[in-house]
Amino acid sequence: MSDPEREPAEQTTDGNPWALRLEGGGWYRGNLHCHTTESDGRLSPQETVDWFAGEGYDFLALTDHNVVTDPTGLHSRGMCLLPSTELTASGGELRTSYHLIGLGLPVGAVLPPTSTPAVEAARWLQAQGAVAFTAHPHWSGLTVADLLAAETAGIEIFNG
């Protein structure tokens, strides 16, 4: 049943839901999981920012492995840059490692060791004010029980 008081969302002819603009809001394009030469990426932090800005991104989290890459010295090219990390933690049911993304960490945060159990690591990230989610669970060999145990805000559903 439709509500005659409510205006329908703007529709597009191509059926692309990402092209919709809702009243009072909008869509923002970003990447919340990306590596630089500070860990195993191919581009330096500034080259990474430059590439994503050139592709029309609005925000970027530099999530190098087990380090917080400081974005304050980088030219943002108009993007919102989030100080973040991909933190390795232990405790997978099949003896695999968790990779936890921590978004919005304080620059200079001393990360817990990679032997820290995932639940403790996720709680540590949250105590620092970061939003934590589990990265590439299939690639890491995590089980459903692992995902439920981690107590993160979410899981990465696509990584490529």
mmCIF file with all atom_site columns, C-alpha atoms in Angstrom:
data_model
loop_
_atom_site.group_PDB
_atom_site.id
_atom_site.type_symbol
_atom_site.label_atom_id
_atom_site.label_alt_id
_atom_site.label_comp_id
_atom_site.label_asym_id
_atom_site.label_entity_id
_atom_site.label_seq_id
_atom_site.pdbx_PDB_ins_code
_atom_site.Cartn_x
_atom_site.Cartn_y
_atom_site.Cartn_z
_atom_site.occupancy
_atom_site.B_iso_or_equiv
_atom_site.pdbx_formal_charge
_atom_site.auth_seq_id
_atom_site.auth_comp_id
_atom_site.auth_asym_id
_atom_site.auth_atom_id
_atom_site.pdbx_PDB_model_num
ATOM 1   C CA . MET A 1 1   ? 0.000  0.000   0.000   1.00 0.00 ? 1   MET A CA 1
ATOM 2   C CA . SER A 1 2   ? 1.486  3.363   -0.967  1.00 0.00 ? 2   SER A CA 1
ATOM 3   C CA . ASP A 1 3   ? 1.553  6.482   1.172   1.00 0.00 ? 3   ASP A CA 1
ATOM 4   C CA . PRO A 1 4   ? 0.148  9.458   -0.814  1.00 0.00 ? 4   PRO A CA 1
ATOM 5   C CA . GLU A 1 5   ? 1.919  11.886  1.580   1.00 0.00 ? 5   GLU A CA 1
ATOM 6   C CA . ARG A 1 6   ? 5.338  10.510  0.693   1.00 0.00 ? 6   ARG A CA 1
ATOM 7   C CA . GLU A 1 7   ? 7.131  11.479  -2.491  1.00 0.00 ? 7   GLU A CA 1
ATOM 8   C CA . PRO A 1 8   ? 8.690  8.548   -4.354  1.00 0.00 ? 8   PRO A CA 1
ATOM 9   C CA . ALA A 1 9   ? 12.476 8.421   -4.676  1.00 0.00 ? 9   ALA A CA 1
ATOM 10  C CA . GLU A 1 10  ? 13.869 9.749   -7.931  1.00 0.00 ? 10  GLU A CA 1
ATOM 11  C CA . GLN A 1 11  ? 14.012 6.979   -10.521 1.00 0.00 ? 11  GLN A CA 1
ATOM 12  C CA . THR A 1 12  ? 16.508 6.467   -13.315 1.00 0.00 ? 12  THR A CA 1
ATOM 13  C CA . THR A 1 13  ? 15.874 4.959   -16.713 1.00 0.00 ? 13  THR A CA 1
ATOM 14  C CA . ASP A 1 14  ? 18.823 2.579   -16.569 1.00 0.00 ? 14  ASP A CA 1
ATOM 15  C CA . GLY A 1 15  ? 17.726 0.866   -13.319 1.00 0.00 ? 15  GLY A CA 1
ATOM 16  C CA . ASN A 1 16  ? 21.042 1.630   -11.596 1.00 0.00 ? 16  ASN A CA 1
ATOM 17  C CA . PRO A 1 17  ? 20.294 1.966   -7.841  1.00 0.00 ? 17  PRO A CA 1
ATOM 18  C CA . TRP A 1 18  ? 23.619 3.761   -7.247  1.00 0.00 ? 18  TRP A CA 1
ATOM 19  C CA . ALA A 1 19  ? 22.421 6.596   -9.474  1.00 0.00 ? 19  ALA A CA 1
ATOM 20  C CA . LEU A 1 20  ? 19.477 7.358   -7.172  1.00 0.00 ? 20  LEU A CA 1
ATOM 21  C CA . ARG A 1 21  ? 19.622 10.533  -5.121  1.00 0.00 ? 21  ARG A CA 1
ATOM 22  C CA . LEU A 1 22  ? 17.394 10.563  -2.082  1.00 0.00 ? 22  LEU A CA 1
ATOM 23  C CA . GLU A 1 23  ? 15.924 13.793  -0.748  1.00 0.00 ? 23  GLU A CA 1
ATOM 24  C CA . GLY A 1 24  ? 18.352 15.501  1.626   1.00 0.00 ? 24  GLY A CA 1
ATOM 25  C CA . GLY A 1 25  ? 21.146 13.029  1.021   1.00 0.00 ? 25  GLY A CA 1
ATOM 26  C CA . GLY A 1 26  ? 23.364 11.572  -1.585  1.00 0.00 ? 26  GLY A CA 1
ATOM 27  C CA . TRP A 1 27  ? 25.704 8.799   -2.522  1.00 0.00 ? 27  TRP A CA 1
ATOM 28  C CA . TYR A 1 28  ? 29.402 8.993   -1.786  1.00 0.00 ? 28  TYR A CA 1
ATOM 29  C CA . ARG A 1 29  ? 32.007 6.849   -3.470  1.00 0.00 ? 29  ARG A CA 1
ATOM 30  C CA . GLY A 1 30  ? 34.810 5.489   -1.328  1.00 0.00 ? 30  GLY A CA 1
ATOM 31  C CA . ASN A 1 31  ? 37.168 2.690   -0.485  1.00 0.00 ? 31  ASN A CA 1
ATOM 32  C CA . LEU A 1 32  ? 37.413 1.359   3.084   1.00 0.00 ? 32  LEU A CA 1
ATOM 33  C CA . HIS A 1 33  ? 40.124 -1.259  2.455   1.00 0.00 ? 33  HIS A CA 1
ATOM 34  C CA . CYS A 1 34  ? 43.228 -0.359  0.504   1.00 0.00 ? 34  CYS A CA 1
ATOM 35  C CA . HIS A 1 35  ? 46.977 -0.875  0.918   1.00 0.00 ? 35  HIS A CA 1
ATOM 36  C CA . THR A 1 36  ? 49.990 1.271   0.058   1.00 0.00 ? 36  THR A CA 1
ATOM 37  C CA . THR A 1 37  ? 53.750 0.730   0.078   1.00 0.00 ? 37  THR A CA 1
ATOM 38  C CA . GLU A 1 38  ? 53.503 1.118   3.874   1.00 0.00 ? 38  GLU A CA 1
ATOM 39  C CA . SER A 1 39  ? 52.592 -2.610  3.755   1.00 0.00 ? 39  SER A CA 1
ATOM 40  C CA . ASP A 1 40  ? 51.973 -4.711  0.627   1.00 0.00 ? 40  ASP A CA 1
ATOM 41  C CA . GLY A 1 41  ? 50.520 -2.169  -1.821  1.00 0.00 ? 41  GLY A CA 1
ATOM 42  C CA . ARG A 1 42  ? 52.144 -1.080  -5.079  1.00 0.00 ? 42  ARG A CA 1
ATOM 43  C CA . LEU A 1 43  ? 51.666 2.694   -4.760  1.00 0.00 ? 43  LEU A CA 1
ATOM 44  C CA . SER A 1 44  ? 52.929 5.120   -2.133  1.00 0.00 ? 44  SER A CA 1
ATOM 45  C CA . PRO A 1 45  ? 50.292 6.685   0.140   1.00 0.00 ? 45  PRO A CA 1
ATOM 46  C CA . GLN A 1 46  ? 50.231 9.900   -1.938  1.00 0.00 ? 46  GLN A CA 1
ATOM 47  C CA . GLU A 1 47  ? 50.105 8.024   -5.246  1.00 0.00 ? 47  GLU A CA 1
ATOM 48  C CA . THR A 1 48  ? 47.183 5.988   -3.861  1.00 0.00 ? 48  THR A CA 1
ATOM 49  C CA . VAL A 1 49  ? 45.313 9.139   -2.831  1.00 0.00 ? 49  VAL A CA 1
ATOM 50  C CA . ASP A 1 50  ? 46.026 10.706  -6.227  1.00 0.00 ? 50  ASP A CA 1
ATOM 51  C CA . TRP A 1 51  ? 44.705 7.644   -8.086  1.00 0.00 ? 51  TRP A CA 1
ATOM 52  C CA . PHE A 1 52  ? 41.458 7.381   -6.103  1.00 0.00 ? 52  PHE A CA 1
ATOM 53  C CA . ALA A 1 53  ? 40.856 11.151  -6.348  1.00 0.00 ? 53  ALA A CA 1
ATOM 54  C CA . GLY A 1 54  ? 41.397 10.942  -10.104 1.00 0.00 ? 54  GLY A CA 1
ATOM 55  C CA . GLU A 1 55  ? 38.745 8.217   -10.284 1.00 0.00 ? 55  GLU A CA 1
ATOM 56  C CA . GLY A 1 56  ? 36.166 10.431  -8.530  1.00 0.00 ? 56  GLY A CA 1
ATOM 57  C CA . TYR A 1 57  ? 36.234 8.949   -5.031  1.00 0.00 ? 57  TYR A CA 1
ATOM 58  C CA . ASP A 1 58  ? 34.968 11.023  -2.096  1.00 0.00 ? 58  ASP A CA 1
ATOM 59  C CA . PHE A 1 59  ? 36.665 9.179   0.782   1.00 0.00 ? 59  PHE A CA 1
ATOM 60  C CA . LEU A 1 60  ? 39.510 6.741   1.329   1.00 0.00 ? 60  LEU A CA 1
ATOM 61  C CA . ALA A 1 61  ? 40.812 4.637   4.208   1.00 0.00 ? 61  ALA A CA 1
ATOM 62  C CA . LEU A 1 62  ? 44.457 3.629   3.915   1.00 0.00 ? 62  LEU A CA 1
ATOM 63  C CA . THR A 1 63  ? 44.339 0.279   5.696   1.00 0.00 ? 63  THR A CA 1
ATOM 64  C CA . ASP A 1 64  ? 47.904 -0.944  5.615   1.00 0.00 ? 64  ASP A CA 1
ATOM 65  C CA . HIS A 1 65  ? 48.718 -4.133  7.518   1.00 0.00 ? 65  HIS A CA 1
ATOM 66  C CA . ASN A 1 66  ? 49.352 -3.610  11.240  1.00 0.00 ? 66  ASN A CA 1
ATOM 67  C CA . VAL A 1 67  ? 50.213 0.077   10.957  1.00 0.00 ? 67  VAL A CA 1
ATOM 68  C CA . VAL A 1 68  ? 48.192 3.302   10.940  1.00 0.00 ? 68  VAL A CA 1
ATOM 69  C CA . THR A 1 69  ? 49.233 5.189   7.822   1.00 0.00 ? 69  THR A CA 1
ATOM 70  C CA . ASP A 1 70  ? 49.107 8.865   8.775   1.00 0.00 ? 70  ASP A CA 1
ATOM 71  C CA . PRO A 1 71  ? 47.127 10.802  6.148   1.00 0.00 ? 71  PRO A CA 1
ATOM 72  C CA . THR A 1 72  ? 47.748 14.252  7.684   1.00 0.00 ? 72  THR A CA 1
ATOM 73  C CA . GLY A 1 73  ? 50.841 14.945  5.553   1.00 0.00 ? 73  GLY A CA 1
ATOM 74  C CA . LEU A 1 74  ? 49.147 13.898  2.325   1.00 0.00 ? 74  LEU A CA 1
ATOM 75  C CA . HIS A 1 75  ? 47.398 16.156  -0.156  1.00 0.00 ? 75  HIS A CA 1
ATOM 76  C CA . SER A 1 76  ? 43.797 14.910  0.145   1.00 0.00 ? 76  SER A CA 1
ATOM 77  C CA . ARG A 1 77  ? 42.806 16.069  -3.366  1.00 0.00 ? 77  ARG A CA 1
ATOM 78  C CA . GLY A 1 78  ? 39.412 16.959  -1.874  1.00 0.00 ? 78  GLY A CA 1
ATOM 79  C CA . MET A 1 79  ? 38.735 13.533  -0.383  1.00 0.00 ? 79  MET A CA 1
ATOM 80  C CA . CYS A 1 80  ? 38.072 12.668  3.240   1.00 0.00 ? 80  CYS A CA 1
ATOM 81  C CA . LEU A 1 81  ? 41.049 10.537  4.354   1.00 0.00 ? 81  LEU A CA 1
ATOM 82  C CA . LEU A 1 82  ? 40.494 8.197   7.304   1.00 0.00 ? 82  LEU A CA 1
ATOM 83  C CA . PRO A 1 83  ? 43.431 7.070   9.468   1.00 0.00 ? 83  PRO A CA 1
ATOM 84  C CA . SER A 1 84  ? 42.899 3.326   9.559   1.00 0.00 ? 84  SER A CA 1
ATOM 85  C CA . THR A 1 85  ? 44.536 -0.099  9.674   1.00 0.00 ? 85  THR A CA 1
ATOM 86  C CA . GLU A 1 86  ? 44.106 -3.744  8.786   1.00 0.00 ? 86  GLU A CA 1
ATOM 87  C CA . LEU A 1 87  ? 44.948 -5.421  12.074  1.00 0.00 ? 87  LEU A CA 1
ATOM 88  C CA . THR A 1 88  ? 45.886 -9.105  12.151  1.00 0.00 ? 88  THR A CA 1
ATOM 89  C CA . ALA A 1 89  ? 44.455 -11.038 15.101  1.00 0.00 ? 89  ALA A CA 1
ATOM 90  C CA . SER A 1 90  ? 44.377 -14.663 16.167  1.00 0.00 ? 90  SER A CA 1
ATOM 91  C CA . GLY A 1 91  ? 41.720 -17.163 17.094  1.00 0.00 ? 91  GLY A CA 1
ATOM 92  C CA . GLY A 1 92  ? 40.060 -18.541 13.978  1.00 0.00 ? 92  GLY A CA 1
ATOM 93  C CA . GLU A 1 93  ? 38.228 -21.815 14.518  1.00 0.00 ? 93  GLU A CA 1
ATOM 94  C CA . LEU A 1 94  ? 40.398 -23.423 11.813  1.00 0.00 ? 94  LEU A CA 1
ATOM 95  C CA . ARG A 1 95  ? 43.550 -21.784 13.244  1.00 0.00 ? 95  ARG A CA 1
ATOM 96  C CA . THR A 1 96  ? 43.413 -18.990 10.695  1.00 0.00 ? 96  THR A CA 1
ATOM 97  C CA . SER A 1 97  ? 44.044 -15.325 11.331  1.00 0.00 ? 97  SER A CA 1
ATOM 98  C CA . TYR A 1 98  ? 41.462 -12.592 11.382  1.00 0.00 ? 98  TYR A CA 1
ATOM 99  C CA . HIS A 1 99  ? 42.082 -9.384  9.484   1.00 0.00 ? 99  HIS A CA 1
ATOM 100 C CA . LEU A 1 100 ? 40.165 -6.583  11.185  1.00 0.00 ? 100 LEU A CA 1
ATOM 101 C CA . ILE A 1 101 ? 39.694 -3.197  9.566   1.00 0.00 ? 101 ILE A CA 1
ATOM 102 C CA . GLY A 1 102 ? 39.781 -0.327  12.063  1.00 0.00 ? 102 GLY A CA 1
ATOM 103 C CA . LEU A 1 103 ? 38.421 2.920   10.589  1.00 0.00 ? 103 LEU A CA 1
ATOM 104 C CA . GLY A 1 104 ? 39.140 6.248   12.245  1.00 0.00 ? 104 GLY A CA 1
ATOM 105 C CA . LEU A 1 105 ? 41.999 5.296   14.550  1.00 0.00 ? 105 LEU A CA 1
ATOM 106 C CA . PRO A 1 106 ? 44.055 7.989   16.240  1.00 0.00 ? 106 PRO A CA 1
ATOM 107 C CA . VAL A 1 107 ? 47.284 8.621   14.341  1.00 0.00 ? 107 VAL A CA 1
ATOM 108 C CA . GLY A 1 108 ? 50.184 7.177   16.323  1.00 0.00 ? 108 GLY A CA 1
ATOM 109 C CA . ALA A 1 109 ? 48.082 4.499   18.044  1.00 0.00 ? 109 ALA A CA 1
ATOM 110 C CA . VAL A 1 110 ? 50.242 1.593   19.203  1.00 0.00 ? 110 VAL A CA 1
ATOM 111 C CA . LEU A 1 111 ? 48.495 -1.463  17.807  1.00 0.00 ? 111 LEU A CA 1
ATOM 112 C CA . PRO A 1 112 ? 48.151 -4.686  19.790  1.00 0.00 ? 112 PRO A CA 1
ATOM 113 C CA . PRO A 1 113 ? 50.342 -7.634  18.738  1.00 0.00 ? 113 PRO A CA 1
ATOM 114 C CA . THR A 1 114 ? 49.105 -9.927  15.967  1.00 0.00 ? 114 THR A CA 1
ATOM 115 C CA . SER A 1 115 ? 48.810 -12.735 18.541  1.00 0.00 ? 115 SER A CA 1
ATOM 116 C CA . THR A 1 116 ? 45.943 -10.874 20.259  1.00 0.00 ? 116 THR A CA 1
ATOM 117 C CA . PRO A 1 117 ? 42.661 -12.832 20.097  1.00 0.00 ? 117 PRO A CA 1
ATOM 118 C CA . ALA A 1 118 ? 40.209 -11.322 17.614  1.00 0.00 ? 118 ALA A CA 1
ATOM 119 C CA . VAL A 1 119 ? 37.566 -10.461 20.220  1.00 0.00 ? 119 VAL A CA 1
ATOM 120 C CA . GLU A 1 120 ? 40.131 -8.521  22.269  1.00 0.00 ? 120 GLU A CA 1
ATOM 121 C CA . ALA A 1 121 ? 41.546 -6.836  19.149  1.00 0.00 ? 121 ALA A CA 1
ATOM 122 C CA . ALA A 1 122 ? 38.060 -5.777  17.991  1.00 0.00 ? 122 ALA A CA 1
ATOM 123 C CA . ARG A 1 123 ? 37.271 -4.397  21.448  1.00 0.00 ? 123 ARG A CA 1
ATOM 124 C CA . TRP A 1 124 ? 40.608 -2.551  21.474  1.00 0.00 ? 124 TRP A CA 1
ATOM 125 C CA . LEU A 1 125 ? 39.804 -0.939  18.105  1.00 0.00 ? 125 LEU A CA 1
ATOM 126 C CA . GLN A 1 126 ? 36.384 0.121   19.378  1.00 0.00 ? 126 GLN A CA 1
ATOM 127 C CA . ALA A 1 127 ? 37.886 1.517   22.602  1.00 0.00 ? 127 ALA A CA 1
ATOM 128 C CA . GLN A 1 128 ? 40.129 3.730   20.417  1.00 0.00 ? 128 GLN A CA 1
ATOM 129 C CA . GLY A 1 129 ? 37.018 5.158   18.744  1.00 0.00 ? 129 GLY A CA 1
ATOM 130 C CA . ALA A 1 130 ? 37.411 3.129   15.561  1.00 0.00 ? 130 ALA A CA 1
ATOM 131 C CA . VAL A 1 131 ? 34.701 1.324   13.647  1.00 0.00 ? 131 VAL A CA 1
ATOM 132 C CA . ALA A 1 132 ? 35.824 -2.298  13.290  1.00 0.00 ? 132 ALA A CA 1
ATOM 133 C CA . PHE A 1 133 ? 34.783 -4.855  10.701  1.00 0.00 ? 133 PHE A CA 1
ATOM 134 C CA . THR A 1 134 ? 36.126 -8.206  9.550   1.00 0.00 ? 134 THR A CA 1
ATOM 135 C CA . ALA A 1 135 ? 37.961 -8.109  6.224   1.00 0.00 ? 135 ALA A CA 1
ATOM 136 C CA . HIS A 1 136 ? 37.789 -10.804 3.530   1.00 0.00 ? 136 HIS A CA 1
ATOM 137 C CA . PRO A 1 137 ? 36.448 -13.615 5.757   1.00 0.00 ? 137 PRO A CA 1
ATOM 138 C CA . HIS A 1 138 ? 36.322 -16.189 2.946   1.00 0.00 ? 138 HIS A CA 1
ATOM 139 C CA . TRP A 1 139 ? 39.906 -15.491 1.863   1.00 0.00 ? 139 TRP A CA 1
ATOM 140 C CA . SER A 1 140 ? 40.995 -15.750 5.527   1.00 0.00 ? 140 SER A CA 1
ATOM 141 C CA . GLY A 1 141 ? 39.233 -19.090 5.992   1.00 0.00 ? 141 GLY A CA 1
ATOM 142 C CA . LEU A 1 142 ? 36.950 -17.834 8.750   1.00 0.00 ? 142 LEU A CA 1
ATOM 143 C CA . THR A 1 143 ? 33.831 -19.748 9.712   1.00 0.00 ? 143 THR A CA 1
ATOM 144 C CA . VAL A 1 144 ? 30.385 -18.425 10.581  1.00 0.00 ? 144 VAL A CA 1
ATOM 145 C CA . ALA A 1 145 ? 31.232 -19.034 14.246  1.00 0.00 ? 145 ALA A CA 1
ATOM 146 C CA . ASP A 1 146 ? 34.381 -16.905 13.803  1.00 0.00 ? 146 ASP A CA 1
ATOM 147 C CA . LEU A 1 147 ? 32.355 -14.052 12.309  1.00 0.00 ? 147 LEU A CA 1
ATOM 148 C CA . LEU A 1 148 ? 29.836 -14.114 15.136  1.00 0.00 ? 148 LEU A CA 1
ATOM 149 C CA . ALA A 1 149 ? 32.562 -14.309 17.794  1.00 0.00 ? 149 ALA A CA 1
ATOM 150 C CA . ALA A 1 150 ? 34.529 -11.299 16.534  1.00 0.00 ? 150 ALA A CA 1
ATOM 151 C CA . GLU A 1 151 ? 31.852 -8.798  17.610  1.00 0.00 ? 151 GLU A CA 1
ATOM 152 C CA . THR A 1 152 ? 32.695 -6.344  14.819  1.00 0.00 ? 152 THR A CA 1
ATOM 153 C CA . ALA A 1 153 ? 30.307 -3.837  13.257  1.00 0.00 ? 153 ALA A CA 1
ATOM 154 C CA . GLY A 1 154 ? 30.217 -5.803  10.021  1.00 0.00 ? 154 GLY A CA 1
ATOM 155 C CA . ILE A 1 155 ? 32.001 -7.947  7.476   1.00 0.00 ? 155 ILE A CA 1
ATOM 156 C CA . GLU A 1 156 ? 33.526 -7.165  4.113   1.00 0.00 ? 156 GLU A CA 1
ATOM 157 C CA . ILE A 1 157 ? 31.395 -8.837  1.465   1.00 0.00 ? 157 ILE A CA 1
ATOM 158 C CA . PHE A 1 158 ? 33.553 -8.124  -1.577  1.00 0.00 ? 158 PHE A CA 1
ATOM 159 C CA . ASN A 1 159 ? 37.306 -7.775  -1.957  1.00 0.00 ? 159 ASN A CA 1
ATOM 160 C CA . GLY A 1 160 ? 39.133 -7.626  -5.214  1.00 0.00 ? 160 GLY A CA 1
#
